[in-house]
Short mmCIF file of C-alpha atoms and ligand atoms in Angstrom, two decimals:
data_model
loop_
_atom_site.label_atom_id
_atom_site.label_comp_id
_atom_site.label_asym_id
_atom_site.label_seq_id
_atom_site.Cartn_x
_atom_site.Cartn_y
_atom_site.Cartn_z
CA MET K 9 0.01 -0.15 0.14
CA ASP K 10 1.43 3.15 -0.79
CA LEU K 11 -0.29 5.79 1.39
CA SER K 12 -1.89 5.33 5.38
CA LEU K 13 -3.54 8.83 6.43
CA VAL K 14 -4.52 9.17 9.67
CA ILE K 15 -6.88 11.41 11.08
CA PRO K 16 -6.95 12.23 14.22
CA VAL K 17 -11.27 13.16 14.75
CA TYR K 18 -12.84 14.93 18.39
CA ASN K 19 -16.99 15.93 17.44
CA GLU K 20 -15.98 16.65 13.85
CA GLU K 21 -19.51 14.47 12.94
CA GLU K 22 -19.90 17.28 9.52
CA SER K 23 -16.28 16.71 8.19
CA VAL K 24 -15.91 12.88 8.59
CA GLN K 25 -17.54 11.96 5.40
CA GLU K 26 -16.98 14.93 3.18
CA LEU K 27 -13.02 14.59 3.81
CA ALA K 28 -13.28 11.39 3.28
CA GLU K 29 -15.01 11.11 -0.17
CA TRP K 30 -12.49 14.60 -1.31
CA ILE K 31 -9.65 12.02 -0.01
CA THR K 32 -10.44 9.12 -2.44
CA ARG K 33 -11.10 11.05 -4.78
CA VAL K 34 -7.91 12.74 -4.86
CA CYS K 35 -5.72 9.75 -4.24
CA SER K 36 -7.81 7.69 -7.00
CA ALA K 37 -6.78 10.34 -9.72
CA HIS K 38 -3.33 9.58 -8.56
CA ARG K 39 -3.64 6.47 -8.29
CA ILE K 40 -2.03 5.25 -4.68
CA SER K 41 -3.43 2.96 -3.21
CA PHE K 42 -4.55 3.96 0.40
CA GLU K 43 -6.35 3.75 3.71
CA ILE K 44 -8.10 6.13 5.91
CA ILE K 45 -7.34 5.70 9.67
CA PHE K 46 -9.59 8.13 11.57
CA VAL K 47 -9.33 7.84 14.96
CA ASP K 48 -12.55 9.15 17.59
CA ASP K 49 -10.67 11.16 19.88
CA GLY K 50 -13.50 9.96 22.51
CA SER K 51 -16.53 11.78 21.14
CA SER K 52 -19.37 12.94 22.14
CA ASP K 53 -21.34 13.23 19.18
CA SER K 54 -22.48 11.15 16.68
CA THR K 55 -18.65 10.35 15.05
CA TRP K 56 -18.04 6.65 15.67
CA ASP K 57 -21.73 6.54 13.52
CA LYS K 58 -20.77 8.92 10.88
CA ILE K 59 -16.75 6.79 10.55
CA GLU K 60 -19.40 3.05 10.53
CA SER K 61 -21.40 4.19 7.96
CA VAL K 62 -18.46 5.70 5.74
CA ALA K 63 -16.66 2.61 6.02
CA GLU K 64 -19.43 0.40 4.95
CA VAL K 65 -19.78 2.37 1.61
CA ASN K 66 -16.04 2.68 1.23
CA GLN K 67 -13.22 0.36 1.96
CA MET K 68 -10.09 2.50 2.35
CA VAL K 69 -12.24 3.65 5.47
CA LYS K 70 -11.19 2.42 9.16
CA GLY K 71 -11.94 3.03 12.51
CA ILE K 72 -9.83 3.23 15.77
CA ARG K 73 -12.42 4.83 19.05
CA PHE K 74 -11.06 6.02 21.97
CA ARG K 75 -13.12 5.04 25.78
CA ARG K 76 -12.79 8.66 26.40
CA ASN K 77 -10.90 12.11 25.05
CA TYR K 78 -7.33 11.55 25.40
CA GLY K 79 -6.33 14.39 22.69
CA LYS K 80 -4.52 14.09 19.71
CA SER K 81 -1.28 12.71 20.20
CA PRO K 82 -2.44 9.77 21.92
CA ALA K 83 -4.76 9.93 18.45
CA LEU K 84 -1.99 10.30 16.66
CA TYR K 85 0.71 7.37 18.83
CA THR K 86 -2.35 4.75 18.06
CA GLY K 87 -3.37 5.27 14.43
CA PHE K 88 0.49 5.26 13.31
CA ALA K 89 0.74 1.96 15.42
CA ALA K 90 -1.72 0.68 12.33
CA ALA K 91 -0.90 1.84 10.11
CA LYS K 92 0.91 0.01 6.30
CA GLY K 93 1.32 2.58 4.34
CA ASP K 94 4.74 3.38 3.05
CA VAL K 95 4.02 6.60 3.50
CA VAL K 96 2.19 8.44 6.15
CA ILE K 97 0.10 11.33 6.28
CA THR K 98 -1.37 12.92 9.49
CA MET K 99 -3.83 15.93 8.79
CA ASP K 100 -6.91 17.92 11.18
CA GLY K 101 -10.26 16.36 10.55
CA ASP K 102 -11.88 19.90 10.73
CA LEU K 103 -11.27 20.28 6.52
CA GLN K 104 -8.95 23.14 7.41
CA ASP K 105 -6.00 20.95 6.10
CA SER K 106 -6.29 20.11 2.08
CA PRO K 107 -6.16 16.65 0.22
CA ASP K 108 -5.21 18.12 -2.56
CA GLU K 109 -1.89 18.31 -1.03
CA ILE K 110 -1.41 14.45 -0.56
CA PRO K 111 -0.20 13.68 -4.16
CA GLU K 112 2.47 16.18 -3.91
CA LEU K 113 3.81 15.53 -0.06
CA VAL K 114 3.73 12.09 -1.21
CA LYS K 115 5.83 12.44 -4.04
CA MET K 116 8.28 14.31 -1.34
CA ILE K 117 8.91 11.37 0.67
CA ARG K 118 9.08 9.10 -2.47
CA LYS K 119 11.02 10.27 -5.06
CA GLU K 120 12.65 13.07 -3.36
CA GLY K 121 14.24 10.93 -0.24
CA TYR K 122 12.65 12.85 2.87
CA ASP K 123 11.96 11.14 6.03
CA MET K 124 9.21 13.48 7.16
CA VAL K 125 7.59 16.58 5.04
CA SER K 126 5.77 19.47 7.66
CA GLY K 127 3.44 21.59 6.18
CA TRP K 128 3.42 25.35 6.32
CA LYS K 129 0.11 26.93 6.44
CA LYS K 130 1.35 30.36 5.44
CA LYS K 131 -1.47 31.91 5.16
CA ARG K 132 -3.91 31.67 8.00
CA TYR K 133 -7.43 31.40 8.64
CA ASP K 134 -6.92 31.50 12.32
CA PRO K 135 -7.80 34.13 15.15
CA LEU K 136 -5.20 36.60 15.53
CA VAL K 137 -4.32 35.64 19.09
CA LYS K 138 -3.02 32.18 17.74
CA ARG K 139 -1.42 33.95 14.99
CA VAL K 140 0.83 35.54 17.35
CA THR K 141 1.84 33.18 19.72
CA SER K 142 2.18 30.55 16.91
CA LYS K 143 4.46 32.58 15.41
CA PHE K 144 6.31 32.86 18.96
CA TYR K 145 6.09 29.68 19.51
CA ASN K 146 7.68 28.65 16.27
CA ARG K 147 10.70 31.22 16.82
CA THR K 148 11.54 29.43 19.92
CA ALA K 149 11.27 26.13 18.80
CA ARG K 150 13.52 26.34 16.23
CA TRP K 151 16.17 28.09 18.29
CA SER K 152 15.69 25.71 20.72
CA SER K 153 15.67 22.87 18.23
CA GLY K 154 18.09 24.16 15.48
CA ILE K 155 15.18 22.64 12.86
CA LYS K 156 14.24 24.94 9.84
CA LEU K 157 10.84 24.51 9.95
CA HIS K 158 8.54 27.59 10.32
CA ASP K 159 5.10 25.93 11.79
CA PHE K 160 5.96 23.63 13.24
CA ASN K 161 1.97 21.85 14.97
CA CYS K 162 0.79 21.92 11.22
CA GLY K 163 -1.26 19.00 12.06
CA LEU K 164 -1.16 18.00 7.63
CA LYS K 165 2.78 15.85 7.92
CA ALA K 166 4.57 13.45 5.97
CA TYR K 167 6.83 10.68 6.70
CA ARG K 168 7.96 7.53 5.74
CA LEU K 169 7.16 4.95 7.28
CA GLU K 170 9.55 3.81 9.67
CA VAL K 171 9.35 7.35 10.59
CA VAL K 172 6.42 7.18 12.14
CA LYS K 173 7.12 3.49 13.97
CA SER K 174 10.67 5.24 15.70
CA ILE K 175 9.23 7.45 17.49
CA GLU K 176 6.49 8.15 20.20
CA ILE K 177 4.01 10.97 20.87
CA PHE K 178 2.22 11.15 24.17
CA GLY K 179 0.90 13.94 25.91
CA GLU K 180 0.84 17.26 24.22
CA MET K 181 3.67 16.38 21.71
CA HIS K 182 1.93 16.64 18.81
CA ARG K 183 3.23 19.94 18.61
CA TYR K 184 7.06 19.38 18.28
CA VAL K 185 6.48 15.64 16.40
CA PRO K 186 10.20 17.24 13.85
CA MET K 187 12.25 17.24 17.45
CA LEU K 188 11.00 13.60 18.09
CA VAL K 189 12.13 12.58 14.62
CA LYS K 190 15.15 14.25 14.23
CA GLU K 191 16.23 12.67 17.95
CA ALA K 192 14.94 9.67 16.48
CA GLY K 193 17.73 10.47 14.25
CA PHE K 194 16.17 11.26 10.62
CA ARG K 195 18.11 14.38 8.72
CA LYS K 196 16.14 15.12 5.74
CA ILE K 197 12.97 17.06 7.38
CA GLY K 198 11.65 19.64 4.31
CA GLU K 199 8.32 21.31 4.32
CA LYS K 200 5.90 22.28 2.15
CA VAL K 201 3.38 25.24 1.68
CA VAL K 202 0.19 24.13 2.11
CA GLU K 203 -3.53 25.76 1.57
CA HIS K 204 -4.73 26.34 4.90
CA ARG K 205 -8.77 26.55 4.73
CA ALA K 206 -11.16 28.42 7.67
CA ARG K 207 -12.91 26.06 9.80
CA LYS K 208 -15.81 25.36 7.82
CA TYR K 209 -18.02 23.13 10.64
CA GLY K 210 -17.19 22.69 14.44
CA VAL K 211 -15.53 24.89 16.63
CA THR K 212 -11.84 24.38 17.51
CA LYS K 213 -10.99 21.72 20.65
CA TYR K 214 -8.19 24.10 22.59
CA GLY K 215 -8.69 26.46 24.44
CA LEU K 216 -6.47 29.08 25.83
CA ASP K 217 -4.29 26.87 27.86
CA ARG K 218 -3.15 25.28 25.03
CA PHE K 219 -0.59 28.06 25.47
CA ILE K 220 0.03 26.67 28.62
CA LYS K 221 0.72 23.92 27.95
CA GLY K 222 2.27 23.93 24.55
CA TYR K 223 5.38 26.26 26.20
CA LEU K 224 5.66 22.74 29.32
CA ASP K 225 5.89 20.77 26.69
CA LEU K 226 8.73 22.79 25.03
CA LEU K 227 10.68 22.13 27.67
CA THR K 228 9.83 18.93 28.31
CA VAL K 229 11.24 17.45 24.53
CA GLY K 230 14.20 20.10 24.85
CA PHE K 231 15.16 18.26 28.19
CA ILE K 232 14.46 14.67 26.89
CA THR K 233 16.06 15.48 23.21
CA ARG K 234 19.66 16.56 25.33
CA PHE K 235 19.15 14.56 28.74
CA GLY K 236 16.88 11.50 28.04
CA LYS K 237 18.81 9.53 28.08
CA SER K 238 21.49 11.08 30.44
CA PRO K 239 19.46 12.23 32.72
CA MET K 240 22.92 12.27 35.63
CA HIS K 241 24.58 14.67 32.92
CA LEU K 242 22.12 17.39 33.98
CA PHE K 243 21.62 17.03 37.88
CA GLY K 244 25.18 15.52 38.28
CA SER K 245 26.65 18.25 37.37
CA LEU K 246 24.05 20.54 38.83
CA GLY K 247 24.55 19.24 41.94
CA SER K 248 28.49 18.81 41.98
CA LEU K 249 28.24 22.43 41.33
CA MET K 250 25.89 23.44 44.08
CA PHE K 251 27.52 21.31 46.66
CA LEU K 252 30.42 22.72 46.19
CA ILE K 253 29.88 26.28 46.46
CA GLY K 254 28.10 25.14 49.76
CA PHE K 255 31.05 23.08 50.79
CA ILE K 256 33.32 26.10 50.35
CA MET K 257 31.32 28.48 51.95
CA ALA K 258 31.02 26.44 55.15
CA SER K 259 35.11 25.44 55.14
CA PHE K 260 35.87 29.10 54.80
CA LEU K 261 33.62 29.57 57.87
CA GLY K 262 35.03 26.39 59.60
CA ILE K 263 38.73 27.91 58.54
CA LYS K 264 37.95 31.26 60.10
CA LYS K 265 36.81 29.95 63.47
CA LEU K 266 39.83 27.29 63.92
CA VAL K 267 42.14 30.58 63.00
CA PHE K 268 40.22 32.83 65.24
CA VAL K 269 40.59 29.93 67.74
CA SER K 270 44.14 28.59 67.63
CA HIS K 271 44.78 33.35 68.17
CA HIS K 272 42.61 32.76 70.94
CA LEU K 273 40.65 35.73 69.69
CA ARG K 274 36.95 35.52 70.49
CA ALA K 275 35.13 34.54 67.47
CA PRO K 276 30.89 34.76 66.72
CA LEU K 277 29.41 31.15 66.50
CA ILE K 278 29.76 29.87 63.46
CA THR K 279 25.77 29.72 63.29
CA THR K 280 25.37 34.03 63.65
CA SER K 281 26.41 34.08 60.53
CA PRO K 282 23.73 33.50 57.83
CA PHE K 283 26.46 31.92 55.65
CA PHE K 284 25.84 28.74 57.41
CA PHE K 285 22.15 28.81 56.57
CA ILE K 286 23.02 29.39 52.65
CA ALA K 287 25.75 26.83 52.53
CA LEU K 288 23.77 23.91 54.51
CA THR K 289 20.74 24.90 52.31
CA VAL K 290 23.02 24.58 49.00
CA MET K 291 24.42 21.45 49.99
CA ILE K 292 21.04 19.62 50.71
CA ILE K 293 19.95 21.17 47.67
CA GLY K 294 23.21 20.15 45.87
CA SER K 295 22.31 16.95 47.41
CA PHE K 296 19.10 16.46 46.17
CA LEU K 297 20.17 17.17 42.42
CA PHE K 298 22.56 14.12 43.08
CA LEU K 299 20.10 11.95 43.83
CA THR K 300 17.91 12.87 41.30
CA GLY K 301 20.42 12.07 38.43
CA PHE K 302 20.79 8.59 39.89
CA LEU K 303 16.91 8.11 40.19
CA GLY K 304 17.09 9.00 36.68
CA GLU K 305 19.56 6.22 35.72
CA LEU K 306 17.57 4.22 37.41
CA ILE K 307 14.60 4.81 35.70
CA ASN K 308 16.05 4.25 32.25
CA ARG K 309 17.94 1.24 32.70
CA ASN K 310 14.34 -0.35 32.49
CA SER K 311 13.10 1.81 29.46
CA SER K 312 11.59 -0.84 27.02
CA GLU K 313 14.04 1.79 24.14
CA ARG K 314 17.33 1.99 25.70
CA ASN K 315 18.71 -0.27 22.97
CA ASN K 316 17.21 0.74 19.91
CA TYR K 317 19.28 2.44 18.38
CA LEU K 318 18.56 1.15 13.95
CA ILE K 319 18.08 1.82 10.93
CA LYS K 320 15.79 -0.85 9.10
CA GLY K 321 16.93 -1.38 6.24
CA LYS K 322 16.86 -4.32 3.59
CA VAL K 323 19.66 -5.86 3.74
CA ASN K 324 21.01 -5.30 7.04
CA ILE K 325 20.26 -8.19 9.75
N1 UDP W 3 -8.81 17.01 17.75
C1 UDP W 3 -8.49 15.74 18.46
N2 UDP W 3 -8.48 15.85 19.89
C2 UDP W 3 -8.77 16.56 20.88
C3 UDP W 3 -8.14 18.08 20.28
C4 UDP W 3 -8.51 17.72 18.65
O1 UDP W 3 -8.44 14.66 17.80
O2 UDP W 3 -8.82 16.47 22.04
C5 UDP W 3 -8.19 16.60 16.35
C6 UDP W 3 -10.14 17.94 15.92
O3 UDP W 3 -10.67 17.01 16.06
C7 UDP W 3 -9.04 17.96 14.81
C8 UDP W 3 -7.70 18.14 14.75
O4 UDP W 3 -7.35 17.44 16.08
O5 UDP W 3 -9.00 16.71 13.97
C9 UDP W 3 -6.78 19.48 15.21
O6 UDP W 3 -8.07 20.33 16.27
P1 UDP W 3 -8.47 21.21 16.16
O7 UDP W 3 -8.71 21.34 14.96
O8 UDP W 3 -9.72 21.85 17.34
O9 UDP W 3 -7.47 22.89 16.38
P2 UDP W 3 -7.20 23.83 15.38
O10 UDP W 3 -6.81 24.06 13.98
O11 UDP W 3 -8.07 24.81 16.44
O12 UDP W 3 -5.51 24.24 15.73
MG1 MG W 4 -8.33 22.58 13.20
#
């Protein structure tokens, strides 16, 4: 099979059928063999019934249904696990992404050798707040990851099958998939300007909290990609540094006291100095950071991903 489309849908009853028909039209016209995987993320409207009725008449349509609303990232993860096509394309289920982009995306992955191609909604049909904050996000994401993309969070993206099988998206991390792809060792990440459309039916599924959560996840992704495999490198160095600072301060106080005493001078009590308490606190925090590093390493030992390095090829054993 050439192509798997993974489409997370949460209360998109009006769009499902129209989207499936449009995709089928485009793929048939370009002779692309495909499957459409709708992942119903716990919809409370008739989205699942719509998926079932569309699947009855269209063999290419498949559905996965969540017990409750888990979010777009778990929906993508589950869709990726089920995907079988050589190319995997994700798109939003609200008709904001255009299926007309499919043939070009497939071509970029198959012929031009991209591991991943991200859509770039150059002209956007979203509310002003979202457009502004999104600019800000993308700038931070570009800066922290070194990946030159304009639109990290575009729902329309294409991947080689192997790429989606090698990454693990959770939480709200669908915003930073390119980082996960890069971290998994895939380097050819491209971009294509795509048509963006205004939402035709229904409402957006995200509130203002998307901005806070998104930012926290950016920190998580940054942390995981840099220190995920060796947490001790971060916590150990921070912990040692703090402990050392505290130790030097405490030693200084101790030595000062000894010098005073040895000269038979009246030395003030060590505990009257504020530096004593600062030194103590810093040493304790330092030890805790160090222990955190050890705990991180212990947790890593049990990770099923810990020895996952290989690219699956045709000739290697
Ligand atoms: N979505 C989902 N689960 C959620 C939220 C959203 O599967 O918890 C889907 C939603 O149905 C849509 C896509 O993710 O297909 C993008 O959501 P939305 O259009 O609301 O986001 P926006 O375009 O406002 O960024
Ligand atoms: Mg949308």
